[in-house]
Coordinates of C-alpha atoms in Angstrom, one line a residue:
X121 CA -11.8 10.7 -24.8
X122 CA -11.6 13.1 -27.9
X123 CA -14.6 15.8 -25.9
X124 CA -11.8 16.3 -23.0
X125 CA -8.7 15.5 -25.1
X126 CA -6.2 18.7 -26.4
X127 CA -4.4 18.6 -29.2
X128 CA -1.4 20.8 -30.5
X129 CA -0.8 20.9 -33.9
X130 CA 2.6 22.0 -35.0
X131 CA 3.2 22.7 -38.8
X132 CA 5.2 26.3 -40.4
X133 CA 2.5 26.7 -43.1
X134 CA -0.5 28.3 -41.4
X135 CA -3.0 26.9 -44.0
X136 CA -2.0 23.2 -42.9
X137 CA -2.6 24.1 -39.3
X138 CA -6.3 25.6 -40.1
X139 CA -6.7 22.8 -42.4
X140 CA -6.8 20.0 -39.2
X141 CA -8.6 22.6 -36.6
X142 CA -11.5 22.7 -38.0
X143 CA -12.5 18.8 -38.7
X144 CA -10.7 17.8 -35.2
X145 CA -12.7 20.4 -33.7
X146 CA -15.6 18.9 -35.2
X147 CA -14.9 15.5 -33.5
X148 CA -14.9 17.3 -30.3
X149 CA -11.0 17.5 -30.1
X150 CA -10.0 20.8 -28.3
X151 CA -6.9 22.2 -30.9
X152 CA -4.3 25.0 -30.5
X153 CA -2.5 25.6 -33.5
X154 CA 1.8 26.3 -33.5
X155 CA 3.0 28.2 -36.2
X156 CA 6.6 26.5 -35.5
X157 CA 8.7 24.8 -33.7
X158 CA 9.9 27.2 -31.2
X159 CA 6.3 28.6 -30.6
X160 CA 5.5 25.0 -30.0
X161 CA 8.0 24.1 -27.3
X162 CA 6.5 27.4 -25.7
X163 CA 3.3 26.3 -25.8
X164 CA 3.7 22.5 -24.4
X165 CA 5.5 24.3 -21.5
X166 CA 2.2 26.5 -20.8
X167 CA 0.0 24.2 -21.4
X168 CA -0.8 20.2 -20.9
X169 CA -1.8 18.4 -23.8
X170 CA -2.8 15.1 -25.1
X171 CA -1.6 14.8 -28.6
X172 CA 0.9 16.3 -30.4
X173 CA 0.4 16.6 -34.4
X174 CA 4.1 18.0 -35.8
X175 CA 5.6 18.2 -38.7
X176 CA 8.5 17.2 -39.2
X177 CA 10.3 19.6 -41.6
X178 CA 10.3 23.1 -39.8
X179 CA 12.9 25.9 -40.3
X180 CA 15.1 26.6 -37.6
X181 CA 13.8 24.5 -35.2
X182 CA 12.5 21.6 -36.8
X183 CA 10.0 18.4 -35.4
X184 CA 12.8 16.4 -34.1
X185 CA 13.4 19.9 -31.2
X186 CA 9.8 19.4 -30.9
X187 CA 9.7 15.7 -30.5
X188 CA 12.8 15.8 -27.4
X189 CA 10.9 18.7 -25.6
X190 CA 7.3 17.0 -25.9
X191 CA 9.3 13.9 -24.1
X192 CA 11.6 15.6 -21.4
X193 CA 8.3 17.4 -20.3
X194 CA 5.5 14.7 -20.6
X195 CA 7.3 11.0 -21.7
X196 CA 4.4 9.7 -22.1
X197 CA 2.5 12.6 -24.5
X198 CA 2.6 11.1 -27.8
X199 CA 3.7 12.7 -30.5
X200 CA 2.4 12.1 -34.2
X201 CA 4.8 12.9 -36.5
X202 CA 4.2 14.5 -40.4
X203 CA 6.2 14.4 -43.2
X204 CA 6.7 14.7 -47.1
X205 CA 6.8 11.2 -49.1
X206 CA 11.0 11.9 -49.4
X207 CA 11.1 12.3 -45.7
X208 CA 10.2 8.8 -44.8
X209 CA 13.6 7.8 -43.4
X210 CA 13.8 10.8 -40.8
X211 CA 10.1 9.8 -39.7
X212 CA 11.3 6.7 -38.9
X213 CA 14.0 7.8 -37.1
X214 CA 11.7 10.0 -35.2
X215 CA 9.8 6.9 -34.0
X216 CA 12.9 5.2 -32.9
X217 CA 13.5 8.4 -31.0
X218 CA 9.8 7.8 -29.3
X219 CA 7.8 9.6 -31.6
X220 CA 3.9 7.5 -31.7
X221 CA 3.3 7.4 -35.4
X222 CA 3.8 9.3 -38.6
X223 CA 1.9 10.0 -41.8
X224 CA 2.7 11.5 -45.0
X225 CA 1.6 14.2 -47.0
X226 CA -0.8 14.4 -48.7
X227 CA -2.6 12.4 -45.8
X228 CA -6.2 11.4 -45.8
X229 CA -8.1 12.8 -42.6
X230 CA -9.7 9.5 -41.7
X231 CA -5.7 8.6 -41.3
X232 CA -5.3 11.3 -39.2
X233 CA -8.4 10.3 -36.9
X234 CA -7.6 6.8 -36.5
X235 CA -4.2 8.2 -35.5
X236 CA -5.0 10.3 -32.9
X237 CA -7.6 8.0 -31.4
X238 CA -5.4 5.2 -31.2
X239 CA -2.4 7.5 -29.5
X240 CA -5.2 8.8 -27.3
X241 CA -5.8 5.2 -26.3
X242 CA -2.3 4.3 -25.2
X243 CA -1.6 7.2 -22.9
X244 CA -4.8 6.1 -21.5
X245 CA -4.0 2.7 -20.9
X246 CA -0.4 3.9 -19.8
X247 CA -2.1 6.3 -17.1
X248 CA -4.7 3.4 -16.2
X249 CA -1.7 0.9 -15.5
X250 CA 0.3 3.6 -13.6
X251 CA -2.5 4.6 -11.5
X252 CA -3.4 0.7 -10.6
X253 CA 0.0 0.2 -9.8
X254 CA 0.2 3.0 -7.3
X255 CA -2.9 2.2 -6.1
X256 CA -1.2 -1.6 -5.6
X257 CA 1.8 -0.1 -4.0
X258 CA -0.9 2.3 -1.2
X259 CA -2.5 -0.9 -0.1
X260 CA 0.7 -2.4 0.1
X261 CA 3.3 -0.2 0.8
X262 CA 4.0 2.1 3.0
X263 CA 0.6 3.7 2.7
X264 CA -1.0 1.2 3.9
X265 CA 0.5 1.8 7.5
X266 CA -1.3 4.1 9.2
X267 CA 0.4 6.4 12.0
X268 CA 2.8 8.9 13.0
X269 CA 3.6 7.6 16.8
X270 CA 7.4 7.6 17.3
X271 CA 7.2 3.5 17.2
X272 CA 6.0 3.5 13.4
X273 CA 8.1 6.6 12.9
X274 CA 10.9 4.1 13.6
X275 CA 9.6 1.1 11.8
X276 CA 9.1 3.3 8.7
X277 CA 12.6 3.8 8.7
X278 CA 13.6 0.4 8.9
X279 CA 11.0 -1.2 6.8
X280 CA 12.8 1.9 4.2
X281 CA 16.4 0.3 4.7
X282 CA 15.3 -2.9 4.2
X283 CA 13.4 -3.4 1.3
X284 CA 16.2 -2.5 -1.0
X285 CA 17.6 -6.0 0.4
X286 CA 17.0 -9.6 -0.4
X287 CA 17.7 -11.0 3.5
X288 CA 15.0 -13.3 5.3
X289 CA 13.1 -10.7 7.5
X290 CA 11.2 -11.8 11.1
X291 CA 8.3 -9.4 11.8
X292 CA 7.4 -9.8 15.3
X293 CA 4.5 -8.9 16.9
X294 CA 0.8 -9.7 18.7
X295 CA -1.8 -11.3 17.0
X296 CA -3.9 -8.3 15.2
X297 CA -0.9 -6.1 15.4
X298 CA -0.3 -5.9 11.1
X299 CA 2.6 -8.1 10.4
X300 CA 1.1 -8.9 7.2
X301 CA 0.7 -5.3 6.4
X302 CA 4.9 -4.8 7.5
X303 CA 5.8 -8.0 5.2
X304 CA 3.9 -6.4 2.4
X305 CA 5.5 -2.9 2.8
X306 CA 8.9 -4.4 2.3
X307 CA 7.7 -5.7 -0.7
X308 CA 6.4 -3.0 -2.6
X309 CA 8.7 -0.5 -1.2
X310 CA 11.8 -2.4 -2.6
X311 CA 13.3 -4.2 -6.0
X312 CA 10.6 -6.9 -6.2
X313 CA 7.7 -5.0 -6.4
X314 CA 7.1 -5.8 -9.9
X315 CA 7.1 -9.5 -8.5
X316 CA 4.2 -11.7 -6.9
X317 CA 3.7 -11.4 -3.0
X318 CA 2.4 -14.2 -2.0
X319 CA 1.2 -15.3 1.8
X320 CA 0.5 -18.4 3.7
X321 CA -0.6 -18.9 7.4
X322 CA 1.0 -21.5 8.4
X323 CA -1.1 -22.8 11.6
X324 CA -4.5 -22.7 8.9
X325 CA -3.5 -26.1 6.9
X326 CA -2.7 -29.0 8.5
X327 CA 0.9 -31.0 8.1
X328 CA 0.7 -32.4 5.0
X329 CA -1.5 -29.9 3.0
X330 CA 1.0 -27.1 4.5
X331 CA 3.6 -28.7 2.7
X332 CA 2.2 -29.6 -0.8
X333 CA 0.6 -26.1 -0.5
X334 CA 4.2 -24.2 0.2
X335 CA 6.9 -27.2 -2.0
X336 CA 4.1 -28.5 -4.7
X337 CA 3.6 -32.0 -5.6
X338 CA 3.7 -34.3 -8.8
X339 CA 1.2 -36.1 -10.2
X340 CA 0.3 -39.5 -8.1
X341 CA 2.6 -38.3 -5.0
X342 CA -0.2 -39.1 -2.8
X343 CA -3.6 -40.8 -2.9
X344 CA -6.0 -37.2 -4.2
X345 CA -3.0 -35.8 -6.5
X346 CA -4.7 -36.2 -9.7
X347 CA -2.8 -33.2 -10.9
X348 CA 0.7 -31.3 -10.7
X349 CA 0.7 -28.6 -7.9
X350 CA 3.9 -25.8 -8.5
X351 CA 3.8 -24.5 -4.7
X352 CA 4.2 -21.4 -3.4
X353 CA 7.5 -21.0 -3.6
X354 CA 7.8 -21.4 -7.6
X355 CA 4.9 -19.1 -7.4
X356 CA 6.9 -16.4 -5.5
X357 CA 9.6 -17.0 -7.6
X358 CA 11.1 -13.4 -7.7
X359 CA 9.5 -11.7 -5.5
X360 CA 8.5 -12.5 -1.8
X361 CA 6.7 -15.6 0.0
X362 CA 5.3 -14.2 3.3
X363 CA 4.9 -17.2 5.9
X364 CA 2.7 -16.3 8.9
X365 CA 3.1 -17.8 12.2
X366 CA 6.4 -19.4 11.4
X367 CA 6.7 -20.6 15.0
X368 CA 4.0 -23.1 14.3
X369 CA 5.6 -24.9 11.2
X370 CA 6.1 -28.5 11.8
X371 CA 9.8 -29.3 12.5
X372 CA 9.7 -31.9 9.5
X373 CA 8.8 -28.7 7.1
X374 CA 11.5 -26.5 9.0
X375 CA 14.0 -29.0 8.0
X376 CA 12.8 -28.5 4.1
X377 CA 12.2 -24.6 4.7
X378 CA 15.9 -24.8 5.9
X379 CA 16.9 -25.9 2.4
X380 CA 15.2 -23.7 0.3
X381 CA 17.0 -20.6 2.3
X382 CA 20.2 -22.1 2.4
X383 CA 20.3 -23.1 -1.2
X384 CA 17.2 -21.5 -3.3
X385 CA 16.4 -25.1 -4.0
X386 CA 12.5 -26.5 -4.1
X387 CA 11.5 -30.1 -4.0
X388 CA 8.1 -30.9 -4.9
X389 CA 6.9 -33.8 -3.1
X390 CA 6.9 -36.7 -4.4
X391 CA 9.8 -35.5 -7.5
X392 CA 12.8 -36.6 -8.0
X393 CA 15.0 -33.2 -9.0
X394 CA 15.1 -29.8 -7.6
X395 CA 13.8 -26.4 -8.7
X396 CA 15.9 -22.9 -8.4
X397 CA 13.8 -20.2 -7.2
X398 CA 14.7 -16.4 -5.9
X399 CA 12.4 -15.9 -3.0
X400 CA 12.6 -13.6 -0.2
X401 CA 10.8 -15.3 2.7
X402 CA 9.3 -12.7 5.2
X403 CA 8.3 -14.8 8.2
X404 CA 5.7 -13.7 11.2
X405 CA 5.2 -14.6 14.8
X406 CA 3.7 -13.7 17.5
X407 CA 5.5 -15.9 19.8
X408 CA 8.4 -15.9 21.4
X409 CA 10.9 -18.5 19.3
X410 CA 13.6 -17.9 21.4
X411 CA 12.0 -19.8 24.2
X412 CA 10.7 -22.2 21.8
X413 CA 14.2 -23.1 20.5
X414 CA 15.0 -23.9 24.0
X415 CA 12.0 -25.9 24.2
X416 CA 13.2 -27.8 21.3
X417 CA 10.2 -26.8 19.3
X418 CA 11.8 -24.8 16.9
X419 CA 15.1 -25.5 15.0
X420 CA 17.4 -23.3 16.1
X421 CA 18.8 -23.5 12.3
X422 CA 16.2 -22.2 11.1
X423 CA 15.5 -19.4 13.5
X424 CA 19.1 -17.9 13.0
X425 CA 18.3 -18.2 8.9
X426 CA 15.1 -16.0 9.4
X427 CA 16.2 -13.9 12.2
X428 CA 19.0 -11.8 9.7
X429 CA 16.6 -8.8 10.5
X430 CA 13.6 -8.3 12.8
X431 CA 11.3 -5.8 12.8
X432 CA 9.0 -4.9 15.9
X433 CA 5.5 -4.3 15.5
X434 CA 4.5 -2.1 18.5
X435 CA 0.9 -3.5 19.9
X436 CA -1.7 -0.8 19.9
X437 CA -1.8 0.4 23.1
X438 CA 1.9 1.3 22.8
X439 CA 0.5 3.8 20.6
X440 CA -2.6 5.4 21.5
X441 CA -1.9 8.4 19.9
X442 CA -2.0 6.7 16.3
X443 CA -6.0 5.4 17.7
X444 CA -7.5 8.5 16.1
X445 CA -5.8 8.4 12.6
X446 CA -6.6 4.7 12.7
X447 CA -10.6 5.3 13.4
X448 CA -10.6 7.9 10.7
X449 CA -8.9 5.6 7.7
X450 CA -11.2 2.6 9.0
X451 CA -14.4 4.8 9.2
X452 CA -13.4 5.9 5.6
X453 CA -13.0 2.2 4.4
X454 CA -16.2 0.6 6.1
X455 CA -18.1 4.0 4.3
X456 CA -17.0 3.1 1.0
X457 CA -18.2 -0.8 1.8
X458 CA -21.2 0.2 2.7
X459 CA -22.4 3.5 1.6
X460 CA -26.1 3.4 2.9
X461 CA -24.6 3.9 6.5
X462 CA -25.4 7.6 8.3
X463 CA -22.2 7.1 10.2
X464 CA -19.9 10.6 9.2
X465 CA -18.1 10.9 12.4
X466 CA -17.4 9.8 15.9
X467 CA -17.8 12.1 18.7
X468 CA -14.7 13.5 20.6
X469 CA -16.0 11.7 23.6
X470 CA -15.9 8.3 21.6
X471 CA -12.5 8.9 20.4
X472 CA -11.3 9.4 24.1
X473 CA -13.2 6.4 25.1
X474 CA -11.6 4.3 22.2
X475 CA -8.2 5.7 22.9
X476 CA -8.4 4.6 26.5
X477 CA -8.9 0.9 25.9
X478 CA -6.7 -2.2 26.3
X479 CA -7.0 -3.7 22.6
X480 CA -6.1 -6.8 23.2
X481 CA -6.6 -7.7 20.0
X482 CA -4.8 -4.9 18.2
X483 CA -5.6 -3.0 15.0
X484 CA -7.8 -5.9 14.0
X485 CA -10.2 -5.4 17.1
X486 CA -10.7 -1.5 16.1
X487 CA -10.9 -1.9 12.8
X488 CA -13.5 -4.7 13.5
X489 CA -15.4 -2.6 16.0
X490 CA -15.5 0.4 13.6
X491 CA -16.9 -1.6 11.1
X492 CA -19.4 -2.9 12.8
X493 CA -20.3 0.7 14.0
X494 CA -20.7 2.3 11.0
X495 CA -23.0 -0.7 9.6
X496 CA -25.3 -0.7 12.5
X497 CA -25.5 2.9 13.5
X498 CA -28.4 5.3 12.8
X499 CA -27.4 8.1 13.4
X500 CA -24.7 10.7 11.7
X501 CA -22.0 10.9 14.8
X502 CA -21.3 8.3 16.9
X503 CA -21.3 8.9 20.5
X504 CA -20.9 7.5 23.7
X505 CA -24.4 6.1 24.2
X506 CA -24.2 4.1 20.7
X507 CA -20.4 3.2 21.6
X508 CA -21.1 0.9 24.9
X509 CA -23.0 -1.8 23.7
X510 CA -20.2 -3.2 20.9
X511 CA -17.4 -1.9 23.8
X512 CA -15.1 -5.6 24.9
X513 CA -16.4 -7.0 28.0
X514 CA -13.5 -6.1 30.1
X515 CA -14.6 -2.6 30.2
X516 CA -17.7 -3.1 31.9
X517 CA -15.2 -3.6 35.2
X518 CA -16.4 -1.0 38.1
X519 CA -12.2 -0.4 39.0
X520 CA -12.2 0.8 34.8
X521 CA -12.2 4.7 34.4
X522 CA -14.4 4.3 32.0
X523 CA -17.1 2.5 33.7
X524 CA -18.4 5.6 34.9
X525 CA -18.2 7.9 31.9
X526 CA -20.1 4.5 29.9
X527 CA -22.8 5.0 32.2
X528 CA -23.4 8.7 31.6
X529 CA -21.0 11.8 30.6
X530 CA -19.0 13.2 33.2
X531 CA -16.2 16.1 32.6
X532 CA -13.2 15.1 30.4
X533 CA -10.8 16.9 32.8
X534 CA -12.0 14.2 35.6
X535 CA -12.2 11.1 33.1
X536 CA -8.2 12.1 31.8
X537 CA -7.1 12.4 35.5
X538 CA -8.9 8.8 36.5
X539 CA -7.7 7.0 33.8
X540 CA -4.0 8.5 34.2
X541 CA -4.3 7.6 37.7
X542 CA -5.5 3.6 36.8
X543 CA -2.5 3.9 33.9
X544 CA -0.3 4.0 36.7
X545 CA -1.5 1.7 39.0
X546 CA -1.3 -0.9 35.7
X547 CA 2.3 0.0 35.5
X548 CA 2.8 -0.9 39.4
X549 CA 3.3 2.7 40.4
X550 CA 5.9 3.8 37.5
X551 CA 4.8 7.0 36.7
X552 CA 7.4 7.3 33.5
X553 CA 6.6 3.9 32.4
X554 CA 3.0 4.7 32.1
X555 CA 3.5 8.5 31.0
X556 CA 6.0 6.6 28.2
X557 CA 2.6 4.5 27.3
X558 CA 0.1 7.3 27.3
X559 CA 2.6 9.2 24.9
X560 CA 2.7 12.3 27.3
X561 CA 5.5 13.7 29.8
X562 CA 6.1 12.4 33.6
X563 CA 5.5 16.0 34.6
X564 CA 2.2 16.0 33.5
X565 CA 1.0 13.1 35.9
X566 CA 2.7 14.8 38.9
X567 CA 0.9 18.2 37.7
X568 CA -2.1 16.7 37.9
X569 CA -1.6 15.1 41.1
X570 CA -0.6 18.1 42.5
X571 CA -3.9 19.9 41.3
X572 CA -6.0 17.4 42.9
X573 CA -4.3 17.5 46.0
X574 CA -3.5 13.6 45.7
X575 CA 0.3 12.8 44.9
X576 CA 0.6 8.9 44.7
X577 CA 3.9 7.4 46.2

């Protein structure tokens, strides 16, 4: 740290100043000298340092000035304070005012050393923890959502307003569409970031596992509980409890997830009290619970608790024009997992042919098939001719527009006017529904239907 670090030593006597340079500069410190107090504010506003070294008596601006300007600039730039024996009691204040350390004069230099190194080391730390937590908050925030189609425009917005509160949130959306990433956004964008997220898929664990798992369990509740189990919700406790594919939750655990969101009470199984926990439950499902309420397969009780706010997760191919940005932050991610690959770029022609498919299976399917493109391909673009093999099974259809460009390249003006051509026959002849799904204006298809001498009816 000390060959990269800068240090600004403060002091009104000049010979004190020369005194530090040259021994710090020795150690591979990097030290500009301030011949007062005012010349040092000037300086920490020119420059950005590490460490500060100030005395603390200085005429007419003194190391306290120093010590409040070193702070509103940089508040985590420590500041090591220097002072006469007498002036012990103002160092100290100085400390409680955020100053690092002080030492007295005379001082030994291996005082000043240890010092520095060890101020050196918290501002790194500090910058270290900072850094991981925004890191934390990009894979689970907002920056881990990746587009800029009007849909996620609008969820943005929402999944803002939200956060902020503690109400039960219902993400809906397909399978592979990203709920998880939506229920993690709301927590790290809002009050209980510093919390635990914690997730459970509720159709993965069976009946009774599903409910030890999310309520815990006390020693000897049931024949294999040879220990104490908290549960998930103590283990949320203050912050959120994600629960994905809510509408497959046993009605006998929607009856005791009932509880816990009407009262913040936990049971373990097989205890005999209650347990007070603040959780914010963010339930998922792809399914339609509505119907299922009138199916009697989900508690209407229930569903009205969760459903306080819903947020939509558009499916993919309501959003083709977020495809590209997708491909490129998926590329970039299987890269870093496996940086032997070749793979650099895909074609334009790839990207059109990705953009024009049905992605049933959402993000997930094209962040899978990227993936698997970048660890099996040779070469440093990917183009059409790599792209078919790994393409869904669906496509190989002869009525697909793309069955023809798969099988070798035609012109792009004749593969966009096909495919907006099969968009609308998909929509039943509604030209603004499918110009509304392939994000461009109704006047475009009946352009090109003029051009080609072929308006559809």
């Amino acid at each position: 740290m000390s060959s990269r670090a800068r240090v600004l030593v403060v002091d009104d006597h000049v010979e004190m100043g020369q005194m530090l340079r040259e021994p710090l500069t020795d150690d591979g410190y990097k030290v500009d000298i301030a011949t007062g107090g005012a010349d040092a504010i000037a300086q920490l506003r020119a420059r950005v340092y590490d460490a500060v070294l100030c005395d603390l008596r200085m005429q007419d601006v003194d190391g306290f000035d120093v010590l409040d300007a070193a702070r509103k600039l940089d508040p985590d730039l420590p500041v090591v304070m220097m002072t006469a024996f007498g002036g012990v009691e103002s160092a100290v204040e100085a400390m409680k005012r955020g100053a690092f350390h002080y030492f007295t004069k005379p001082f030994r230099l291996d005082e000043v050393r240890l010092s520095l190194e060890r101020a050196l080391e918290q501002r790194r730390l500090r910058t270290e923890h900072r850094t991981l937590k925004q890191q934390a908050a990009d894979r689970g925030g907002l920056g881990a959502l990746v587009g800029s189609s009007a849909a996620m425009r609008d969820l943005y917005a929402l999944i803002e307003r939200v956060a902020w509160s503690s109400a039960p949130v219902l993400v809906r959306g397909e399978s592979g569409s990203g709920k998880e990433l939506v229920a993690r956004a709301l927590h790290f964008e809002g009050t209980r970031r510093a919390g635990p997220f914690v997730a459970v898929n509720c159709t993965a664990l069976p009946h009774a596992l599903l409910e030890s798992e999310l309520f815990g369990h006390v020693k000897g509740a049931f024949t294999g509980a040879t220990t104490a189990r908290r549960g998930l919700f103590v283990e949320a406790d203050g912050g959120t409890l994600f629960l994905d594919e809510i509408g497959d939750m046993a009605s006998e655990l929607q009856a005791r997830l009932l509880r816990v969101l009407e009262d913040g009470e936990v049971r373990a199984v097989g205890a005999d009290g209650t347990r007070t926990v603040d959780v914010r439950v963010v339930a998922a499902t792809h399914q339609d619970l509505e119907t299922r309420v009138k199916e009697g397969r989900f508690r209407a009780d229930v569903f009205y608790r969760l459903n306080v706010v819903t947020l939509r997760l558009p499916p993919l191919r309501e959003r083709r024009e977020d495809i590209p940005a997708l491909i490129e932050h998926f590329l970039q991610q299987a890269k870093a997992r496996n940086p032997r690959s070749t793979v650099q770029r895909f074609s334009p022609e790839t990207l059109a042919a990705l953009g024009a498919l049905p992605w049933a299976g959402n993000v997930r399917e094209l962040e899978n098939l990227v993936q698997r493109l970048v660890v099996l391909g040779s070469t440093e673009v990917v183009d059409l001719p790599q792209l078919r093999p790994h393409l869904p099974s669906d496509t190989s259809q002869e009525n697909h527009p793309l069955a023809a460009a798969l099988r070798t390249i035609v012109p792009l003006r004749q593969l966009e006017t096909e495919y907006i051509a099969w968009a609308v026959a998909r929509c039943g002849g509604n030209k603004t529904k499918a110009a509304e799904l392939l994000g461009i204006d109704v006047s475009t298809i009946h352009r090109r239907e003029r051009a080609e001498g072929n308006p559809q009816r």
